[in-house]
Structures are given as C-alpha cells and as structure tokens.
Amino acid sequence: KLERLKASWTAALQRKYFDLGIWTSPISPMALTMLNGLLIKDSSPPMLLHQVNKTAQLDTFNYQSCFMQSIFDHFPEILFIHRTYNPRGKVLYTFLVDGPRVQLEGHLARAVYFAIPAKEDTEGLAQMFQVFKKFNPAWERVCTILVDPHFLPLPTLAMEFPAAEVLLSAFHICKFLQAKFYQLSLERPMERLLLTSLQSTMCSATAGNLRKLYTLLSNCIPPAKLPELHSHWLLNDRIWLAHRWRSRAESSRYFQSLEVTTRILSQFFGTTPSEKQGMASLFRYMQQNSADMANFNQGLCAQNNHAPSDTIPESPKVEQLVESHIQHSLNAICTGPAAQLCLGELAVVQKSTHLIGSGSEKMNIQILEDTHKVQPQPPASCSCYFNQAFHLPCRHILAMLSARRQVLQPDMLPAQWTAGCATSLDSILGSKWSETLDKHLAVTHLTEEVGQLLQHCSKEEFERRYSTLRELADSWIGPYEQVQL
C-alpha cells in the first residue's frame, strides 16, 4: 500500500511542478524512512520535494505534512520565519504561524513548513517561496511576516508576498540584544540588570517600558558600542504592535515556546554537517512527539466551532478548576503551616506558569527567570531552595501538577508534613532553615548559569572568559596543577 501511495504521490508532484520548472527526484528510501511514522498517522501523504547533488548532499528540500498545511489554512494571517544554519552553511527555513488566534501548545506545534534552498540568493529563495505558495493557496491571506534582524533577502520576500508587511519579530530582537549584551563583556551586575530589564520589557512591551529600556541602554552602553545594538528598534511602534496584544503571562509563554522550538531546530539541524541526517533527526523527534497531534487537532476543532469574533478560550476556566482542586488537596493533606507555605507558592503559579520541557524522568519548569528541575516521581522533589529547605511542594511542582491536570497526593509529601504531625509554623521554619544549604544552592545556580553562557558563546569569547575564570580560581583556591576547573 505504501509503495502504491509513493508512486501515485510522486507522479502527482511531478505533474504539478512541471509548470514551475522544478525537478523532483523519486522519493528515496531515506526520505521514506524519515516519513514512515508520519505517513501512518496522516490519512493523506505529506508534500516532500528534494534535489540531490553529485555528492549525495541535499541541494534543495521542501516539506509540509497535511496536518501542517491545515494549520496554515486556519491561521495564515501572520507568518513567522526562523533560519537555522548547519556547519556547512546550509540554512533551514522554518515557517511558523503566529498571532492572537493561534492557541497551539507544544514544541513545533506552530511549524507549518520546512525548506532548505539551494542557495540563499534571490533565485534560490524565490523558488523556495514559490513552492510554498504553490502548495498553500492561503498564502494570499498573509498580512504580516516576522523575520530576524539579519534577514537580508527582504526584496525577494516583498516581491513574493506583495500584500504582506515585513516586520522584525520581537523574539528575534530579544535574542539579538541578549547576544550583544554578552559580547560587550560588561560587569556582571550591569549585564544582569540589562538582561532582567530586557526580559521584563519583552513581557510587557508598552511604549513606556520600551522607552525606559531605550534610555537604560543609552546610559549604560559605551557610546562607541551603542550603534551596534540598534536600540532605535525599541522606538518603532509598528514592530511592537504585532506583539503588544499579549498579556505578561502570554508573552512569557510565547518567548519560552519559541526558545524551545529554536533550540530543537539548532540541536537537530544546526549541529550536523549532513542535511539528510539533520532532517532525519528532526523528523524522528517529530514522530516521537506526534502523540500531541491529537491534542492539536482537538484545539483546531474547538476553534473551528466558533467564529473568530466570538471565540472565547476555555483554558482559563479549566485552569481555575484545576487550581481549586490543588488548593483543596493541599488543605486536606498538609498541616496548616505547610498548607500556608504551599498556597503562597501556588499564588505565584497562578500568575505565571511555564512547563518548558520534559524528559523520560525529569521535567524542566520555568517561572519568570528561574529554571529548576522537577523529579515528578513520589516523593516529588525540585532543585529550588524552597523544596530543598522545606521538602514541600514548591511552585515548580505545583506548576507540573497544574499542567498535568493533577492534584497533590499523600505519597508526594514527606511524613513530617502530613496533617497531625507538625504544630507550629515558627518551629518548622526555625528547624528547617540551613545557611549552608542556602550558600550551596546559590553557588550551584550561579555555576549552572555560567556553564550555560559558556556553551553558547563564540570560541574567542569562551577562551577569554575561561581565562578569567582560571585566574580567579588560581587566586582563590590554588594553581592549575591542584585545582581542575
């Protein structure tokens, strides 16, 4: 059946593309292997066009599943384009839908098209956009296209989408400024101030907050370096109108979702010199996470049942119901003092909760700027200070429960915190506080943060910063022969 499907699909593509002058090779075993899992879960075959050069490397590549096409048909108004380069210099273009109507959750949930142009020149990009338009008639309804600051082929984009407005995306501006802050090698307190201010402004991009950030950059950045930051972007109100409709919590979730999506693309495509292997790894990841597709389809169906003008998301009501159940379970299981502490953590969760990633055994939870690792198996634990000091469900564990639509269970709580065991909040706080643990956690978090920064900087920047750390270690704790950094 798959062979018959392959033959009819290839013939249809070749007929459809004859008028465009695009050569399509027969679908290779490699491509079928990559798409086998996706084909099984999709009643119609995906669109895959690729061209191989003499060295068996991919020259061009265009991919869109029927599910991705249906997503674009529903939300074509705003298109977000992200580029990922691999070590050979080939670039993967990922098209994602954006805008107020898009309520899809999950990594790569908003991705609607993947393409690798032969060259990133006018001809190669024009051909890529034409292939996209040929398979997506809804392209004519694209009103806005969001791109990164280094996106040079703007004339080609304007020519292929003449009715669309091309704007810099808030996410790419944020990433651009973050990278510049690190490159400037500012003093640590100043760097932290700028990063925190940037994050806060991106989550509430009002004209006043953007003006404050612009003033802060003007006062803190050396005048000779200030033009490199293009801080005038912060005063371009048209850029931020495309982002300002989001609430603070929505903005934070939006940035976190794109951060995870772009890291996935970099991990699978950006780290391997072989385009085939990179795309195979990416599709394998999509196949392993295709269980979420049912949830996405349900979300689409729910949105289809309402006109865009009167669409009212039901998720806030569901979240309130889940949170009330969590409150009830806390009051029923915990002692009074323990419940007070946990309800304070839950109050933070209700304002801002982010489930940013999950693995087989651990989940990464981020609330605002703090990232911690949660061990969901009973008794649940977290790397944050609150859980380490009091051994109580912290905001990160409660965020996990809220995301999973679960409540607190007795086996998730240590025995000393169960109802009837503890008497006084003062005695609990006094007995559990540990200055040594406080110092250990502070150093651990700082070490992890430095490690992450070093992993993502350039080779020259790494060597310079590593040398600084080496000198600091030598002066504090001994020479290199005695202390290995």
mmCIF file with all atom_site columns, N, CA and C in Angstrom, residues 253-283:
data_model
loop_
_atom_site.group_PDB
_atom_site.id
_atom_site.type_symbol
_atom_site.label_atom_id
_atom_site.label_alt_id
_atom_site.label_comp_id
_atom_site.label_asym_id
_atom_site.label_entity_id
_atom_site.label_seq_id
_atom_site.pdbx_PDB_ins_code
_atom_site.Cartn_x
_atom_site.Cartn_y
_atom_site.Cartn_z
_atom_site.occupancy
_atom_site.B_iso_or_equiv
_atom_site.pdbx_formal_charge
_atom_site.auth_seq_id
_atom_site.auth_comp_id
_atom_site.auth_asym_id
_atom_site.auth_atom_id
_atom_site.pdbx_PDB_model_num
ATOM 1  N N  . ARG A 1 253 ? 5.089  32.928 28.041 1.00 0.00 ? 253 ARG A N  1
ATOM 2  C CA . ARG A 1 253 ? 4.903  31.609 27.435 1.00 0.00 ? 253 ARG A CA 1
ATOM 3  C C  . ARG A 1 253 ? 5.308  31.614 25.968 1.00 0.00 ? 253 ARG A C  1
ATOM 4  N N  . TYR A 1 254 ? 5.006  32.714 25.282 1.00 0.00 ? 254 TYR A N  1
ATOM 5  C CA . TYR A 1 254 ? 5.344  32.836 23.858 1.00 0.00 ? 254 TYR A CA 1
ATOM 6  C C  . TYR A 1 254 ? 6.851  32.766 23.650 1.00 0.00 ? 254 TYR A C  1
ATOM 7  N N  . PHE A 1 255 ? 7.603  33.536 24.431 1.00 0.00 ? 255 PHE A N  1
ATOM 8  C CA . PHE A 1 255 ? 9.055  33.540 24.299 1.00 0.00 ? 255 PHE A CA 1
ATOM 9  C C  . PHE A 1 255 ? 9.652  32.185 24.683 1.00 0.00 ? 255 PHE A C  1
ATOM 10 N N  . GLN A 1 256 ? 9.112  31.567 25.725 1.00 0.00 ? 256 GLN A N  1
ATOM 11 C CA . GLN A 1 256 ? 9.623  30.272 26.135 1.00 0.00 ? 256 GLN A CA 1
ATOM 12 C C  . GLN A 1 256 ? 9.371  29.213 25.063 1.00 0.00 ? 256 GLN A C  1
ATOM 13 N N  . SER A 1 257 ? 8.173  29.264 24.461 1.00 0.00 ? 257 SER A N  1
ATOM 14 C CA . SER A 1 257 ? 7.842  28.302 23.412 1.00 0.00 ? 257 SER A CA 1
ATOM 15 C C  . SER A 1 257 ? 8.778  28.443 22.216 1.00 0.00 ? 257 SER A C  1
ATOM 16 N N  . LEU A 1 258 ? 9.023  29.689 21.790 1.00 0.00 ? 258 LEU A N  1
ATOM 17 C CA . LEU A 1 258 ? 9.920  29.904 20.659 1.00 0.00 ? 258 LEU A CA 1
ATOM 18 C C  . LEU A 1 258 ? 11.359 29.547 21.017 1.00 0.00 ? 258 LEU A C  1
ATOM 19 N N  . GLU A 1 259 ? 11.746 29.787 22.253 1.00 0.00 ? 259 GLU A N  1
ATOM 20 C CA . GLU A 1 259 ? 13.099 29.438 22.688 1.00 0.00 ? 259 GLU A CA 1
ATOM 21 C C  . GLU A 1 259 ? 13.318 27.934 22.583 1.00 0.00 ? 259 GLU A C  1
ATOM 22 N N  . VAL A 1 260 ? 12.345 27.163 23.052 1.00 0.00 ? 260 VAL A N  1
ATOM 23 C CA . VAL A 1 260 ? 12.462 25.709 22.975 1.00 0.00 ? 260 VAL A CA 1
ATOM 24 C C  . VAL A 1 260 ? 12.446 25.249 21.519 1.00 0.00 ? 260 VAL A C  1
ATOM 25 N N  . THR A 1 261 ? 11.557 25.836 20.714 1.00 0.00 ? 261 THR A N  1
ATOM 26 C CA . THR A 1 261 ? 11.462 25.456 19.301 1.00 0.00 ? 261 THR A CA 1
ATOM 27 C C  . THR A 1 261 ? 12.767 25.708 18.568 1.00 0.00 ? 261 THR A C  1
ATOM 28 N N  . THR A 1 262 ? 13.348 26.883 18.751 1.00 0.00 ? 262 THR A N  1
ATOM 29 C CA . THR A 1 262 ? 14.591 27.211 18.048 1.00 0.00 ? 262 THR A CA 1
ATOM 30 C C  . THR A 1 262 ? 15.761 26.361 18.545 1.00 0.00 ? 262 THR A C  1
ATOM 31 N N  . ARG A 1 263 ? 15.755 25.998 19.819 1.00 0.00 ? 263 ARG A N  1
ATOM 32 C CA . ARG A 1 263 ? 16.817 25.122 20.330 1.00 0.00 ? 263 ARG A CA 1
ATOM 33 C C  . ARG A 1 263 ? 16.695 23.716 19.763 1.00 0.00 ? 263 ARG A C  1
ATOM 34 N N  . ILE A 1 264 ? 15.468 23.252 19.581 1.00 0.00 ? 264 ILE A N  1
ATOM 35 C CA . ILE A 1 264 ? 15.271 21.941 18.956 1.00 0.00 ? 264 ILE A CA 1
ATOM 36 C C  . ILE A 1 264 ? 15.810 21.958 17.535 1.00 0.00 ? 264 ILE A C  1
ATOM 37 N N  . LEU A 1 265 ? 15.490 23.001 16.787 1.00 0.00 ? 265 LEU A N  1
ATOM 38 C CA . LEU A 1 265 ? 15.979 23.114 15.414 1.00 0.00 ? 265 LEU A CA 1
ATOM 39 C C  . LEU A 1 265 ? 17.503 23.172 15.379 1.00 0.00 ? 265 LEU A C  1
ATOM 40 N N  . SER A 1 266 ? 18.088 23.923 16.297 1.00 0.00 ? 266 SER A N  1
ATOM 41 C CA . SER A 1 266 ? 19.553 24.008 16.351 1.00 0.00 ? 266 SER A CA 1
ATOM 42 C C  . SER A 1 266 ? 20.172 22.682 16.756 1.00 0.00 ? 266 SER A C  1
ATOM 43 N N  . GLN A 1 267 ? 19.526 21.991 17.672 1.00 0.00 ? 267 GLN A N  1
ATOM 44 C CA . GLN A 1 267 ? 20.075 20.721 18.160 1.00 0.00 ? 267 GLN A CA 1
ATOM 45 C C  . GLN A 1 267 ? 20.109 19.665 17.062 1.00 0.00 ? 267 GLN A C  1
ATOM 46 N N  . PHE A 1 268 ? 19.044 19.578 16.270 1.00 0.00 ? 268 PHE A N  1
ATOM 47 C CA . PHE A 1 268 ? 18.954 18.502 15.290 1.00 0.00 ? 268 PHE A CA 1
ATOM 48 C C  . PHE A 1 268 ? 19.524 18.885 13.925 1.00 0.00 ? 268 PHE A C  1
ATOM 49 N N  . PHE A 1 269 ? 19.333 20.125 13.497 1.00 0.00 ? 269 PHE A N  1
ATOM 50 C CA . PHE A 1 269 ? 19.828 20.524 12.173 1.00 0.00 ? 269 PHE A CA 1
ATOM 51 C C  . PHE A 1 269 ? 21.124 21.332 12.270 1.00 0.00 ? 269 PHE A C  1
ATOM 52 N N  . GLY A 1 270 ? 21.228 22.176 13.274 1.00 0.00 ? 270 GLY A N  1
ATOM 53 C CA . GLY A 1 270 ? 22.353 23.104 13.344 1.00 0.00 ? 270 GLY A CA 1
ATOM 54 C C  . GLY A 1 270 ? 23.660 22.506 13.797 1.00 0.00 ? 270 GLY A C  1
ATOM 55 N N  . THR A 1 271 ? 23.653 21.266 14.288 1.00 0.00 ? 271 THR A N  1
ATOM 56 C CA . THR A 1 271 ? 24.885 20.676 14.818 1.00 0.00 ? 271 THR A CA 1
ATOM 57 C C  . THR A 1 271 ? 25.479 19.596 13.922 1.00 0.00 ? 271 THR A C  1
ATOM 58 N N  . THR A 1 272 ? 24.806 19.225 12.839 1.00 0.00 ? 272 THR A N  1
ATOM 59 C CA . THR A 1 272 ? 25.322 18.174 11.961 1.00 0.00 ? 272 THR A CA 1
ATOM 60 C C  . THR A 1 272 ? 25.581 18.729 10.577 1.00 0.00 ? 272 THR A C  1
ATOM 61 N N  . PRO A 1 273 ? 26.723 18.388 9.965  1.00 0.00 ? 273 PRO A N  1
ATOM 62 C CA . PRO A 1 273 ? 27.036 18.914 8.627  1.00 0.00 ? 273 PRO A CA 1
ATOM 63 C C  . PRO A 1 273 ? 26.202 18.260 7.527  1.00 0.00 ? 273 PRO A C  1
ATOM 64 N N  . SER A 1 274 ? 25.543 17.163 7.800  1.00 0.00 ? 274 SER A N  1
ATOM 65 C CA . SER A 1 274 ? 24.741 16.474 6.797  1.00 0.00 ? 274 SER A CA 1
ATOM 66 C C  . SER A 1 274 ? 23.290 16.920 6.909  1.00 0.00 ? 274 SER A C  1
ATOM 67 N N  . GLU A 1 275 ? 22.778 17.516 5.813  1.00 0.00 ? 275 GLU A N  1
ATOM 68 C CA . GLU A 1 275 ? 21.388 17.954 5.826  1.00 0.00 ? 275 GLU A CA 1
ATOM 69 C C  . GLU A 1 275 ? 20.442 16.758 5.967  1.00 0.00 ? 275 GLU A C  1
ATOM 70 N N  . LYS A 1 276 ? 20.802 15.630 5.322  1.00 0.00 ? 276 LYS A N  1
ATOM 71 C CA . LYS A 1 276 ? 19.962 14.433 5.418  1.00 0.00 ? 276 LYS A CA 1
ATOM 72 C C  . LYS A 1 276 ? 19.842 13.978 6.872  1.00 0.00 ? 276 LYS A C  1
ATOM 73 N N  . GLN A 1 277 ? 20.981 13.873 7.542  1.00 0.00 ? 277 GLN A N  1
ATOM 74 C CA . GLN A 1 277 ? 20.952 13.409 8.929  1.00 0.00 ? 277 GLN A CA 1
ATOM 75 C C  . GLN A 1 277 ? 20.228 14.407 9.821  1.00 0.00 ? 277 GLN A C  1
ATOM 76 N N  . GLY A 1 278 ? 20.439 15.691 9.565  1.00 0.00 ? 278 GLY A N  1
ATOM 77 C CA . GLY A 1 278 ? 19.783 16.715 10.369 1.00 0.00 ? 278 GLY A CA 1
ATOM 78 C C  . GLY A 1 278 ? 18.277 16.649 10.249 1.00 0.00 ? 278 GLY A C  1
ATOM 79 N N  . MET A 1 279 ? 17.763 16.536 9.017  1.00 0.00 ? 279 MET A N  1
ATOM 80 C CA . MET A 1 279 ? 16.324 16.464 8.822  1.00 0.00 ? 279 MET A CA 1
ATOM 81 C C  . MET A 1 279 ? 15.767 15.134 9.332  1.00 0.00 ? 279 MET A C  1
ATOM 82 N N  . ALA A 1 280 ? 16.536 14.057 9.162  1.00 0.00 ? 280 ALA A N  1
ATOM 83 C CA . ALA A 1 280 ? 16.092 12.754 9.669  1.00 0.00 ? 280 ALA A CA 1
ATOM 84 C C  . ALA A 1 280 ? 15.935 12.812 11.185 1.00 0.00 ? 280 ALA A C  1
ATOM 85 N N  . SER A 1 281 ? 16.889 13.441 11.884 1.00 0.00 ? 281 SER A N  1
ATOM 86 C CA . SER A 1 281 ? 16.804 13.562 13.338 1.00 0.00 ? 281 SER A CA 1
ATOM 87 C C  . SER A 1 281 ? 15.618 14.423 13.745 1.00 0.00 ? 281 SER A C  1
ATOM 88 N N  . LEU A 1 282 ? 15.392 15.499 12.998 1.00 0.00 ? 282 LEU A N  1
ATOM 89 C CA . LEU A 1 282 ? 14.270 16.380 13.317 1.00 0.00 ? 282 LEU A CA 1
ATOM 90 C C  . LEU A 1 282 ? 12.942 15.656 13.125 1.00 0.00 ? 282 LEU A C  1
ATOM 91 N N  . PHE A 1 283 ? 12.808 14.928 12.009 1.00 0.00 ? 283 PHE A N  1
ATOM 92 C CA . PHE A 1 283 ? 11.566 14.200 11.762 1.00 0.00 ? 283 PHE A CA 1
ATOM 93 C C  . PHE A 1 283 ? 11.377 13.066 12.772 1.00 0.00 ? 283 PHE A C  1
#
